[in-house]
CSV table of N, CA, C and O in Angstrom, one decimal:
chain,number,residue,atom,x,y,z
A,276,MET,N,-3.1,12.5,0.5
A,276,MET,CA,-3.0,11.3,1.3
A,276,MET,C,-3.8,10.2,0.5
A,276,MET,O,-4.9,10.4,0.0
A,277,ALA,N,-3.2,9.0,0.5
A,277,ALA,CA,-3.8,7.9,-0.2
A,277,ALA,C,-5.0,7.4,0.6
A,277,ALA,O,-5.0,7.3,1.8
A,278,THR,N,-6.1,7.2,-0.2
A,278,THR,CA,-7.3,6.7,0.4
A,278,THR,C,-7.8,5.4,-0.2
A,278,THR,O,-8.6,4.7,0.3
A,279,LYS,N,-7.4,5.1,-1.5
A,279,LYS,CA,-7.9,4.0,-2.2
A,279,LYS,C,-6.7,3.0,-2.5
A,279,LYS,O,-5.5,3.4,-2.6
A,280,VAL,N,-7.1,1.7,-2.7
A,280,VAL,CA,-6.1,0.7,-2.9
A,280,VAL,C,-5.2,1.1,-4.2
A,280,VAL,O,-4.0,0.9,-4.2
A,281,ARG,N,-5.8,1.6,-5.2
A,281,ARG,CA,-5.1,2.0,-6.4
A,281,ARG,C,-4.0,3.0,-6.2
A,281,ARG,O,-3.0,3.0,-6.9
A,282,ASP,N,-4.1,3.8,-5.1
A,282,ASP,CA,-3.1,4.8,-4.8
A,282,ASP,C,-1.8,4.2,-4.2
A,282,ASP,O,-0.8,4.8,-4.3
A,283,ILE,N,-1.9,3.0,-3.7
A,283,ILE,CA,-0.7,2.4,-3.0
A,283,ILE,C,-0.3,1.0,-3.6
A,283,ILE,O,0.8,0.5,-3.3
A,284,MET,N,-1.1,0.4,-4.4
A,284,MET,CA,-0.8,-1.0,-4.9
A,284,MET,C,0.4,-1.0,-5.8
A,284,MET,O,0.7,0.0,-6.4
A,285,THR,N,0.9,-2.1,-5.9
A,285,THR,CA,1.9,-2.4,-7.0
A,285,THR,C,1.2,-2.8,-8.2
A,285,THR,O,0.5,-3.8,-8.2
A,286,GLY,N,1.2,-2.0,-9.2
A,286,GLY,CA,0.5,-2.3,-10.5
A,286,GLY,C,1.3,-3.2,-11.4
A,286,GLY,O,2.5,-3.4,-11.2
A,287,SER,N,0.6,-3.7,-12.4
A,287,SER,CA,1.3,-4.7,-13.3
A,287,SER,C,2.1,-5.7,-12.6
A,287,SER,O,3.3,-5.8,-12.8
A,288,PRO,N,1.4,-6.5,-11.7
A,288,PRO,CA,2.2,-7.5,-10.9
A,288,PRO,C,2.7,-8.6,-11.8
A,288,PRO,O,2.2,-8.9,-12.9
A,289,THR,N,3.8,-9.1,-11.3
A,289,THR,CA,4.4,-10.3,-12.0
A,289,THR,C,3.5,-11.5,-11.8
A,289,THR,O,3.1,-11.7,-10.7
A,290,SER,N,3.3,-12.2,-12.9
A,290,SER,CA,2.5,-13.4,-12.7
A,290,SER,C,3.3,-14.5,-13.5
A,290,SER,O,4.0,-14.2,-14.4
A,291,VAL,N,3.1,-15.7,-13.0
A,291,VAL,CA,3.7,-16.9,-13.6
A,291,VAL,C,2.6,-18.0,-13.9
A,291,VAL,O,1.6,-18.0,-13.3
A,292,SER,N,3.0,-18.8,-14.9
A,292,SER,CA,2.1,-19.9,-15.3
A,292,SER,C,2.1,-21.0,-14.2
A,292,SER,O,3.1,-21.2,-13.6
A,293,PRO,N,0.9,-21.6,-13.9
A,293,PRO,CA,0.9,-22.6,-12.9
A,293,PRO,C,1.7,-23.8,-13.2
A,293,PRO,O,2.1,-24.6,-12.4
A,294,GLU,N,2.1,-23.9,-14.5
A,294,GLU,CA,2.9,-25.1,-15.0
A,294,GLU,C,4.4,-24.9,-14.8
A,294,GLU,O,5.2,-25.8,-15.0
A,295,LEU,N,4.9,-23.7,-14.4
A,295,LEU,CA,6.3,-23.5,-14.3
A,295,LEU,C,6.8,-24.2,-13.1
A,295,LEU,O,6.2,-24.4,-12.0
A,296,ASP,N,8.1,-24.6,-13.2
A,296,ASP,CA,8.7,-25.3,-12.0
A,296,ASP,C,9.2,-24.2,-11.0
A,296,ASP,O,9.4,-23.1,-11.4
A,297,ILE,N,9.3,-24.6,-9.8
A,297,ILE,CA,9.6,-23.7,-8.7
A,297,ILE,C,11.0,-23.1,-8.8
A,297,ILE,O,11.2,-22.0,-8.3
A,298,VAL,N,12.0,-23.7,-9.4
A,298,VAL,CA,13.3,-23.1,-9.6
A,298,VAL,C,13.2,-21.9,-10.6
A,298,VAL,O,13.7,-20.8,-10.3
A,299,THR,N,12.4,-22.0,-11.6
A,299,THR,CA,12.2,-20.9,-12.6
A,299,THR,C,11.5,-19.8,-11.9
A,299,THR,O,11.9,-18.6,-12.1
A,300,VAL,N,10.5,-20.1,-11.1
A,300,VAL,CA,9.8,-19.0,-10.4
A,300,VAL,C,10.7,-18.3,-9.4
A,300,VAL,O,10.7,-17.1,-9.3
A,301,ALA,N,11.5,-19.1,-8.6
A,301,ALA,CA,12.4,-18.5,-7.6
A,301,ALA,C,13.4,-17.6,-8.3
A,301,ALA,O,13.7,-16.5,-7.8
A,302,ARG,N,13.9,-18.0,-9.5
A,302,ARG,CA,14.9,-17.2,-10.2
A,302,ARG,C,14.2,-15.9,-10.7
A,302,ARG,O,14.8,-14.8,-10.6
A,303,ALA,N,13.0,-15.9,-11.1
A,303,ALA,CA,12.3,-14.7,-11.6
A,303,ALA,C,12.1,-13.8,-10.4
A,303,ALA,O,12.3,-12.6,-10.5
A,304,MET,N,11.7,-14.3,-9.2
A,304,MET,CA,11.6,-13.5,-8.0
A,304,MET,C,12.9,-12.9,-7.6
A,304,MET,O,12.9,-11.7,-7.3
A,305,ARG,N,14.0,-13.6,-7.7
A,305,ARG,CA,15.3,-13.1,-7.4
A,305,ARG,C,15.6,-12.0,-8.4
A,305,ARG,O,16.1,-10.9,-8.0
A,306,ASP,N,15.5,-12.2,-9.7
A,306,ASP,CA,15.9,-11.2,-10.7
A,306,ASP,C,15.0,-10.0,-10.6
A,306,ASP,O,15.6,-8.9,-10.9
A,307,GLU,N,13.8,-10.1,-10.2
A,307,GLU,CA,12.9,-8.9,-10.1
A,307,GLU,C,12.9,-8.3,-8.6
A,307,GLU,O,12.2,-7.3,-8.4
A,308,ASP,N,13.6,-8.9,-7.7
A,308,ASP,CA,13.7,-8.5,-6.3
A,308,ASP,C,12.3,-8.3,-5.7
A,308,ASP,O,12.0,-7.3,-5.1
A,309,ILE,N,11.5,-9.4,-5.8
A,309,ILE,CA,10.2,-9.4,-5.3
A,309,ILE,C,10.0,-10.7,-4.4
A,309,ILE,O,10.7,-11.7,-4.6
A,310,GLY,N,9.1,-10.7,-3.5
A,310,GLY,CA,8.8,-11.8,-2.6
A,310,GLY,C,7.6,-12.5,-2.9
A,310,GLY,O,7.3,-13.5,-2.2
A,311,ALA,N,6.8,-12.1,-3.9
A,311,ALA,CA,5.5,-12.8,-4.2
A,311,ALA,C,5.2,-12.5,-5.6
A,311,ALA,O,5.4,-11.5,-6.2
A,312,VAL,N,4.6,-13.5,-6.2
A,312,VAL,CA,4.1,-13.4,-7.6
A,312,VAL,C,2.7,-14.1,-7.7
A,312,VAL,O,2.4,-15.0,-6.9
A,313,LEU,N,1.9,-13.6,-8.6
A,313,LEU,CA,0.6,-14.2,-8.9
A,313,LEU,C,0.8,-15.4,-9.7
A,313,LEU,O,1.6,-15.4,-10.6
A,314,VAL,N,0.0,-16.5,-9.5
A,314,VAL,CA,0.0,-17.6,-10.3
A,314,VAL,C,-1.3,-17.6,-11.1
A,314,VAL,O,-2.4,-17.6,-10.6
A,315,ALA,N,-1.1,-17.4,-12.5
A,315,ALA,CA,-2.2,-17.1,-13.3
A,315,ALA,C,-2.0,-17.7,-14.7
A,315,ALA,O,-0.8,-17.9,-15.1
A,316,ASP,N,-3.1,-18.0,-15.4
A,316,ASP,CA,-3.0,-18.5,-16.7
A,316,ASP,C,-4.0,-17.7,-17.5
A,316,ASP,O,-5.2,-17.7,-17.2
A,317,SER,N,-3.6,-16.9,-18.5
A,317,SER,CA,-4.5,-16.0,-19.2
A,317,SER,C,-4.9,-15.0,-18.2
A,317,SER,O,-4.1,-14.3,-17.5
A,318,ASP,N,-6.2,-14.9,-18.0
A,318,ASP,CA,-6.8,-13.9,-17.0
A,318,ASP,C,-7.3,-14.7,-15.8
A,318,ASP,O,-8.0,-14.1,-14.9
A,319,THR,N,-7.0,-16.0,-15.6
A,319,THR,CA,-7.5,-16.7,-14.5
A,319,THR,C,-6.5,-16.7,-13.4
A,319,THR,O,-5.4,-17.2,-13.6
A,320,LEU,N,-6.9,-16.3,-12.2
A,320,LEU,CA,-6.0,-16.2,-11.1
A,320,LEU,C,-6.1,-17.5,-10.3
A,320,LEU,O,-7.2,-17.9,-9.8
A,321,TYR,N,-5.0,-18.3,-10.1
A,321,TYR,CA,-5.0,-19.6,-9.4
A,321,TYR,C,-4.6,-19.4,-8.0
A,321,TYR,O,-5.0,-20.1,-7.1
A,322,GLY,N,-3.7,-18.5,-7.8
A,322,GLY,CA,-3.1,-18.3,-6.4
A,322,GLY,C,-2.0,-17.3,-6.4
A,322,GLY,O,-1.8,-16.5,-7.3
A,323,LEU,N,-1.3,-17.3,-5.3
A,323,LEU,CA,-0.2,-16.4,-5.0
A,323,LEU,C,0.9,-17.2,-4.4
A,323,LEU,O,0.6,-18.0,-3.5
A,324,VAL,N,2.1,-17.0,-4.9
A,324,VAL,CA,3.2,-17.8,-4.3
A,324,VAL,C,4.2,-16.8,-3.7
A,324,VAL,O,4.5,-15.8,-4.4
A,325,THR,N,4.7,-17.1,-2.5
A,325,THR,CA,5.7,-16.3,-1.9
A,325,THR,C,7.0,-17.0,-1.9
A,325,THR,O,7.0,-18.3,-2.0
A,326,ASP,N,8.1,-16.3,-1.5
A,326,ASP,CA,9.4,-17.0,-1.4
A,326,ASP,C,9.3,-18.0,-0.3
A,326,ASP,O,9.9,-19.1,-0.4
A,327,ARG,N,8.5,-17.7,0.8
A,327,ARG,CA,8.3,-18.7,1.9
A,327,ARG,C,7.6,-20.0,1.4
A,327,ARG,O,8.0,-21.1,1.7
A,328,ASP,N,6.6,-19.8,0.5
A,328,ASP,CA,5.9,-21.0,0.0
A,328,ASP,C,6.9,-21.8,-0.8
A,328,ASP,O,6.8,-23.1,-0.7
A,329,LEU,N,7.7,-21.2,-1.6
A,329,LEU,CA,8.7,-22.0,-2.4
A,329,LEU,C,9.6,-22.9,-1.4
A,329,LEU,O,9.9,-24.0,-1.8
A,330,VAL,N,10.0,-22.3,-0.3
A,330,VAL,CA,10.9,-23.0,0.6
A,330,VAL,C,10.1,-24.1,1.4
A,330,VAL,O,10.5,-25.2,1.4
A,331,VAL,N,9.0,-23.6,2.1
A,331,VAL,CA,8.3,-24.5,3.0
A,331,VAL,C,7.5,-25.6,2.3
A,331,VAL,O,7.6,-26.8,2.6
A,332,ARG,N,6.8,-25.3,1.2
A,332,ARG,CA,6.0,-26.2,0.5
A,332,ARG,C,6.7,-26.9,-0.6
A,332,ARG,O,6.3,-28.0,-1.1
A,333,GLY,N,7.7,-26.3,-1.1
A,333,GLY,CA,8.5,-26.8,-2.3
A,333,GLY,C,9.7,-27.5,-1.9
A,333,GLY,O,9.8,-28.8,-1.9
A,334,LEU,N,10.7,-26.8,-1.5
A,334,LEU,CA,12.0,-27.4,-1.2
A,334,LEU,C,12.0,-28.3,0.0
A,334,LEU,O,12.6,-29.4,0.0
A,335,ALA,N,11.3,-27.9,1.1
A,335,ALA,CA,11.3,-28.8,2.3
A,335,ALA,C,10.5,-30.1,2.1
A,335,ALA,O,10.8,-31.0,2.8
A,336,ALA,N,9.7,-30.1,1.1
A,336,ALA,CA,9.0,-31.4,0.8
A,336,ALA,C,9.9,-32.5,0.3
A,336,ALA,O,9.6,-33.6,0.3
A,337,GLY,N,11.1,-32.1,-0.2
A,337,GLY,CA,12.0,-33.0,-0.7
A,337,GLY,C,11.9,-33.5,-2.1
A,337,GLY,O,12.6,-34.3,-2.6
A,338,ASP,N,10.9,-33.0,-2.8
A,338,ASP,CA,10.7,-33.3,-4.2
A,338,ASP,C,11.7,-32.6,-5.1
A,338,ASP,O,12.3,-31.6,-4.7
A,339,ASP,N,11.9,-33.0,-6.3
A,339,ASP,CA,12.8,-32.4,-7.3
A,339,ASP,C,12.2,-31.0,-7.6
A,339,ASP,O,11.2,-30.9,-8.2
A,340,PRO,N,12.9,-29.9,-7.2
A,340,PRO,CA,12.4,-28.6,-7.5
A,340,PRO,C,12.3,-28.2,-9.0
A,340,PRO,O,11.5,-27.4,-9.3
A,341,ARG,N,13.0,-28.9,-9.8
A,341,ARG,CA,12.9,-28.7,-11.3
A,341,ARG,C,11.6,-29.4,-11.9
A,341,ARG,O,11.2,-29.1,-13.0
A,342,GLN,N,11.1,-30.3,-11.1
A,342,GLN,CA,9.9,-31.0,-11.5
A,342,GLN,C,8.6,-30.5,-10.8
A,342,GLN,O,7.5,-30.8,-11.2
A,343,THR,N,8.8,-29.9,-9.6
A,343,THR,CA,7.7,-29.4,-8.8
A,343,THR,C,7.1,-28.2,-9.5
A,343,THR,O,7.7,-27.2,-9.7
A,344,LYS,N,5.8,-28.2,-9.8
A,344,LYS,CA,5.1,-27.1,-10.4
A,344,LYS,C,4.6,-26.1,-9.4
A,344,LYS,O,4.2,-26.5,-8.2
A,345,VAL,N,4.7,-24.9,-9.7
A,345,VAL,CA,4.3,-23.8,-8.8
A,345,VAL,C,2.8,-23.9,-8.4
A,345,VAL,O,2.5,-23.5,-7.2
A,346,ALA,N,2.0,-24.5,-9.2
A,346,ALA,CA,0.6,-24.7,-8.8
A,346,ALA,C,0.4,-25.5,-7.6
A,346,ALA,O,-0.5,-25.4,-6.8
A,347,GLY,N,1.4,-26.4,-7.3
A,347,GLY,CA,1.3,-27.3,-6.2
A,347,GLY,C,1.8,-26.7,-4.9
A,347,GLY,O,1.6,-27.3,-3.8
A,348,VAL,N,2.4,-25.5,-5.0
A,348,VAL,CA,3.0,-24.9,-3.7
A,348,VAL,C,2.4,-23.5,-3.5
A,348,VAL,O,2.6,-22.9,-2.4
A,349,CYS,N,1.6,-23.0,-4.4
A,349,CYS,CA,1.1,-21.7,-4.2
A,349,CYS,C,-0.1,-21.7,-3.2
A,349,CYS,O,-0.7,-22.7,-3.0
A,350,SER,N,-0.3,-20.5,-2.6
A,350,SER,CA,-1.4,-20.3,-1.7
A,350,SER,C,-2.7,-20.0,-2.5
A,350,SER,O,-2.6,-19.2,-3.4
A,351,ASP,N,-3.8,-20.5,-2.1
A,351,ASP,CA,-5.1,-20.2,-2.7
A,351,ASP,C,-5.3,-18.7,-2.3
A,351,ASP,O,-5.0,-18.2,-1.3
A,352,VAL,N,-6.0,-18.0,-3.2
A,352,VAL,CA,-6.4,-16.6,-3.0
A,352,VAL,C,-7.7,-16.7,-2.2
A,352,VAL,O,-8.7,-17.2,-2.8
A,353,THR,N,-7.7,-16.3,-1.0
A,353,THR,CA,-8.9,-16.4,-0.1
A,353,THR,C,-9.6,-15.0,-0.1
A,353,THR,O,-10.7,-15.0,0.4
A,354,ALA,N,-8.9,-14.0,-0.5
A,354,ALA,CA,-9.6,-12.7,-0.5
A,354,ALA,C,-8.9,-11.8,-1.6
A,354,ALA,O,-7.7,-12.0,-1.9
A,355,THR,N,-9.6,-10.9,-2.1
A,355,THR,CA,-9.1,-9.9,-3.0
A,355,THR,C,-9.7,-8.5,-2.7
A,355,THR,O,-10.6,-8.4,-1.9
A,356,VAL,N,-9.2,-7.5,-3.3
A,356,VAL,CA,-9.8,-6.2,-3.2
A,356,VAL,C,-9.8,-5.6,-4.6
A,356,VAL,O,-9.2,-6.0,-5.5
A,357,GLY,N,-10.6,-4.6,-4.8
A,357,GLY,CA,-10.7,-3.8,-6.0
A,357,GLY,C,-9.9,-2.6,-5.9
A,357,GLY,O,-9.6,-2.1,-4.8
A,358,PRO,N,-9.5,-2.0,-7.0
A,358,PRO,CA,-8.7,-0.8,-7.0
A,358,PRO,C,-9.3,0.4,-6.3
A,358,PRO,O,-8.6,1.3,-5.8
A,359,ASP,N,-10.6,0.5,-6.3
A,359,ASP,CA,-11.3,1.6,-5.7
A,359,ASP,C,-11.8,1.3,-4.3
A,359,ASP,O,-12.5,2.2,-3.7
A,360,ASP,N,-11.5,0.1,-3.7
A,360,ASP,CA,-11.8,-0.1,-2.3
A,360,ASP,C,-10.9,0.8,-1.5
A,360,ASP,O,-9.8,1.2,-1.8
A,361,SER,N,-11.4,1.0,-0.3
A,361,SER,CA,-10.6,1.9,0.7
A,361,SER,C,-9.5,1.1,1.3
A,361,SER,O,-9.5,-0.2,1.3
A,362,LEU,N,-8.5,1.8,1.8
A,362,LEU,CA,-7.4,1.2,2.5
A,362,LEU,C,-7.9,0.4,3.7
A,362,LEU,O,-7.4,-0.6,4.1
A,363,ASP,N,-9.0,0.9,4.4
A,363,ASP,CA,-9.5,0.3,5.5
A,363,ASP,C,-10.1,-1.1,5.1
A,363,ASP,O,-10.0,-2.1,5.9
A,364,THR,N,-10.8,-1.1,4.0
A,364,THR,CA,-11.3,-2.4,3.5
A,364,THR,C,-10.2,-3.4,3.3
A,364,THR,O,-10.3,-4.6,3.6
A,365,ALA,N,-9.1,-3.0,2.6
A,365,ALA,CA,-7.9,-3.9,2.4
A,365,ALA,C,-7.4,-4.4,3.8
A,365,ALA,O,-7.1,-5.6,3.9
A,366,ALA,N,-7.2,-3.5,4.7
A,366,ALA,CA,-6.7,-3.9,6.0
A,366,ALA,C,-7.6,-4.8,6.7
A,366,ALA,O,-7.2,-5.8,7.3
A,367,ASP,N,-8.9,-4.6,6.6
A,367,ASP,CA,-9.9,-5.5,7.2
A,367,ASP,C,-9.8,-6.9,6.6
A,367,ASP,O,-9.9,-7.9,7.3
A,368,ARG,N,-9.7,-7.0,5.3
A,368,ARG,CA,-9.6,-8.3,4.6
A,368,ARG,C,-8.3,-9.0,5.0
A,368,ARG,O,-8.4,-10.2,5.2
A,369,MET,N,-7.3,-8.3,5.1
A,369,MET,CA,-6.0,-8.9,5.5
A,369,MET,C,-6.1,-9.5,6.9
A,369,MET,O,-5.7,-10.6,7.2
A,370,ARG,N,-6.7,-8.7,7.8
A,370,ARG,CA,-6.9,-9.1,9.2
A,370,ARG,C,-7.8,-10.3,9.3
A,370,ARG,O,-7.5,-11.3,10.0
A,371,GLU,N,-9.0,-10.3,8.6
A,371,GLU,CA,-9.9,-11.4,8.6
A,371,GLU,C,-9.3,-12.7,8.1
A,371,GLU,O,-9.6,-13.7,8.6
A,372,ARG,N,-8.5,-12.6,7.1
A,372,ARG,CA,-8.0,-13.8,6.4
A,372,ARG,C,-6.5,-14.1,6.9
A,372,ARG,O,-6.0,-15.1,6.4
A,373,SER,N,-6.0,-13.3,7.7
A,373,SER,CA,-4.6,-13.5,8.2
A,373,SER,C,-3.6,-13.6,7.0
A,373,SER,O,-2.8,-14.6,6.9
A,374,VAL,N,-3.7,-12.7,6.1
A,374,VAL,CA,-2.8,-12.6,4.9
A,374,VAL,C,-2.1,-11.3,4.9
A,374,VAL,O,-2.5,-10.3,5.5
A,375,ARG,N,-0.9,-11.3,4.3
A,375,ARG,CA,-0.1,-10.0,4.2
A,375,ARG,C,-0.2,-9.4,2.8
A,375,ARG,O,0.3,-8.3,2.6
A,376,ARG,N,-0.8,-10.1,1.8
A,376,ARG,CA,-0.9,-9.6,0.5
A,376,ARG,C,-2.2,-9.9,-0.1
A,376,ARG,O,-2.7,-11.0,0.1
A,377,LEU,N,-2.8,-9.0,-0.9
A,377,LEU,CA,-4.0,-9.2,-1.5
A,377,LEU,C,-3.9,-8.9,-3.0
A,377,LEU,O,-3.4,-7.8,-3.4
A,378,PRO,N,-4.3,-9.8,-3.9
A,378,PRO,CA,-4.4,-9.4,-5.3
A,378,PRO,C,-5.5,-8.3,-5.5
A,378,PRO,O,-6.5,-8.3,-4.8
A,379,VAL,N,-5.2,-7.4,-6.4
A,379,VAL,CA,-6.2,-6.4,-6.7
A,379,VAL,C,-6.8,-6.8,-8.1
A,379,VAL,O,-6.1,-7.0,-9.0
A,380,ILE,N,-8.2,-6.9,-8.0
A,380,ILE,CA,-8.9,-7.4,-9.2
A,380,ILE,C,-9.8,-6.3,-9.8
A,380,ILE,O,-10.5,-5.7,-9.0
A,381,GLU,N,-9.8,-6.2,-11.1
A,381,GLU,CA,-10.7,-5.2,-11.7
A,381,GLU,C,-11.2,-5.9,-13.0
A,381,GLU,O,-10.4,-6.5,-13.8
A,382,ASN,N,-12.5,-5.9,-13.1
A,382,ASN,CA,-13.2,-6.6,-14.3
A,382,ASN,C,-12.7,-8.0,-14.4
A,382,ASN,O,-12.5,-8.5,-15.5
A,383,GLY,N,-12.6,-8.7,-13.2
A,383,GLY,CA,-12.2,-10.1,-13.2
A,383,GLY,C,-10.8,-10.4,-13.5
A,383,GLY,O,-10.4,-11.6,-13.5
A,384,ARG,N,-9.9,-9.4,-13.7
A,384,ARG,CA,-8.5,-9.6,-14.0
A,384,ARG,C,-7.6,-9.0,-12.9
A,384,ARG,O,-7.9,-8.0,-12.4
A,385,PRO,N,-6.5,-9.7,-12.6
A,385,PRO,CA,-5.6,-9.2,-11.6
A,385,PRO,C,-4.8,-8.0,-12.2
A,385,PRO,O,-4.3,-8.1,-13.3
A,386,ILE,N,-4.8,-6.9,-11.5
A,386,ILE,CA,-4.1,-5.7,-12.0
A,386,ILE,C,-3.1,-5.2,-11.0
A,386,ILE,O,-2.4,-4.2,-11.3
A,387,GLY,N,-3.0,-5.8,-9.9
A,387,GLY,CA,-2.0,-5.3,-8.9
A,387,GLY,C,-2.0,-6.2,-7.7
A,387,GLY,O,-2.7,-7.2,-7.5
A,388,ILE,N,-1.1,-5.8,-6.7
A,388,ILE,CA,-1.0,-6.5,-5.4
A,388,ILE,C,-0.9,-5.4,-4.4
A,388,ILE,O,-0.1,-4.4,-4.6
A,389,VAL,N,-1.6,-5.5,-3.3
A,389,VAL,CA,-1.4,-4.6,-2.2
A,389,VAL,C,-0.9,-5.4,-1.0
A,389,VAL,O,-1.4,-6.5,-0.7
A,390,SER,N,0.1,-4.9,-0.3
A,390,SER,CA,0.7,-5.6,0.8
A,390,SER,C,0.5,-4.9,2.1
A,390,SER,O,0.2,-3.7,2.2
A,391,LEU,N,0.8,-5.6,3.2
A,391,LEU,CA,0.7,-5.0,4.5
A,391,LEU,C,1.7,-3.9,4.6
A,391,LEU,O,1.4,-2.8,5.2
A,392,GLY,N,2.8,-4.0,4.0
A,392,GLY,CA,3.9,-3.0,4.0
A,392,GLY,C,3.4,-1.7,3.3
A,392,GLY,O,3.6,-0.6,3.8
A,393,ASP,N,2.6,-1.9,2.2
A,393,ASP,CA,2.1,-0.8,1.5
A,393,ASP,C,1.1,0.0,2.4
A,393,ASP,O,1.1,1.2,2.4
A,394,LEU,N,0.3,-0.8,3.1
A,394,LEU,CA,-0.7,-0.1,4.0
A,394,LEU,C,0.0,0.6,5.1
A,394,LEU,O,-0.4,1.7,5.5
A,395,ALA,N,1.1,0.0,5.7
A,395,ALA,CA,1.8,0.6,6.8
A,395,ALA,C,2.4,1.9,6.3
A,395,ALA,O,2.4,2.9,7.1
A,396,ILE,N,3.0,2.0,5.2
A,396,ILE,CA,3.6,3.2,4.7
A,396,ILE,C,2.6,4.3,4.4
A,396,ILE,O,2.8,5.4,4.8
A,397,ALA,N,1.4,3.9,3.9
A,397,ALA,CA,0.4,4.8,3.6
A,397,ALA,C,-0.2,5.4,4.9
A,397,ALA,O,-0.7,6.5,4.9
A,398,GLU,N,-0.2,4.6,5.9
A,398,GLU,CA,-0.8,5.0,7.2
A,398,GLU,C,0.0,6.1,7.9
A,398,GLU,O,-0.5,6.9,8.7
A,399,GLY,N,1.3,6.0,7.8
A,399,GLY,CA,2.1,7.0,8.4
A,399,GLY,C,3.6,6.7,8.3
A,399,GLY,O,4.0,5.6,8.7
A,400,ALA,N,4.3,7.6,7.7
A,400,ALA,CA,5.7,7.4,7.4
A,400,ALA,C,6.5,7.3,8.7
A,400,ALA,O,7.7,6.9,8.7
A,401,GLN,N,5.9,7.7,9.8
A,401,GLN,CA,6.7,7.7,11.1
A,401,GLN,C,6.5,6.4,11.9
A,401,GLN,O,7.2,6.2,12.9
A,402,SER,N,5.6,5.5,11.5
A,402,SER,CA,5.4,4.3,12.2
A,402,SER,C,6.6,3.3,12.1
A,402,SER,O,7.3,3.3,11.1
A,403,ALA,N,6.7,2.5,13.1
A,403,ALA,CA,7.8,1.5,13.0
A,403,ALA,C,7.6,0.5,11.9
A,403,ALA,O,8.6,0.2,11.2
A,404,LEU,N,6.4,0.1,11.7
A,404,LEU,CA,6.1,-0.8,10.6
A,404,LEU,C,6.4,-0.2,9.2
A,404,LEU,O,7.0,-0.8,8.3
A,405,ALA,N,6.1,1.1,9.1
A,405,ALA,CA,6.4,1.8,7.8
A,405,ALA,C,7.9,1.8,7.6
A,405,ALA,O,8.4,1.6,6.5
A,406,ASP,N,8.7,2.1,8.7
A,406,ASP,CA,10.2,2.1,8.6
A,406,ASP,C,10.7,0.8,8.1
A,406,ASP,O,11.6,0.7,7.2
A,407,ILE,N,10.2,-0.3,8.7
A,407,ILE,CA,10.6,-1.6,8.3
A,407,ILE,C,10.2,-2.0,6.9
A,407,ILE,O,11.0,-2.5,6.1
A,408,SER,N,9.0,-1.6,6.5
A,408,SER,CA,8.5,-1.9,5.2
A,408,SER,C,9.3,-1.2,4.1
A,408,SER,O,9.4,-1.6,3.0
A,409,ALA,N,9.7,0.0,4.4
A,409,ALA,CA,10.4,0.9,3.4
A,409,ALA,C,11.9,0.5,3.3
A,409,ALA,O,12.5,0.9,2.4
A,410,ALA,N,12.4,-0.2,4.3
A,410,ALA,CA,13.9,-0.5,4.3
A,410,ALA,C,14.2,-1.4,3.2
A,410,ALA,O,13.4,-2.3,2.8
A,411,LYS,N,15.4,-1.3,2.7
A,411,LYS,CA,15.9,-2.2,1.7
A,411,LYS,C,16.1,-3.6,2.3
A,411,LYS,O,16.6,-3.7,3.4
A,412,GLY,N,15.7,-4.6,1.5
A,412,GLY,CA,15.8,-6.0,2.0
A,412,GLY,C,17.2,-6.5,2.1
A,412,GLY,O,18.1,-5.9,1.6
A,413,ASN,N,17.3,-7.6,2.9
A,413,ASN,CA,18.6,-8.2,3.0
A,413,ASN,C,19.0,-8.9,1.7
A,413,ASN,O,18.2,-9.5,1.0
A,414,THR,N,20.2,-8.8,1.4
A,414,THR,CA,20.7,-9.5,0.1
A,414,THR,C,21.9,-10.4,0.4
A,414,THR,O,22.5,-10.4,1.4
């Protein structure tokens, strides 16, 4: 049974430069079939951008999406976890900050992402949230 963040996190997370335009980032997310990427430059983590951020903060703002930089629409990282933190610690941080994803940081560098869905699946394969989280996404 998984007890640590490293047991359930998505390792080697996709990251994009803060200078990329949101169209390029959206295409990368589509091509990799993911809903969130880290916004980082070298080893500096600037934020996390979700598909919802791209739509709500990017497209809905009415600016040219080919000129809008992802740094302007990403969410600030308000909490992180370490790979050896417990799943309870990750869940507590998500609850405290009202977030669904946490970057996993080791030695100051992002090495993964843990999501609410990851926690749900780890907690029990029979739960409704685990079923939803494990289901194939809409295409």
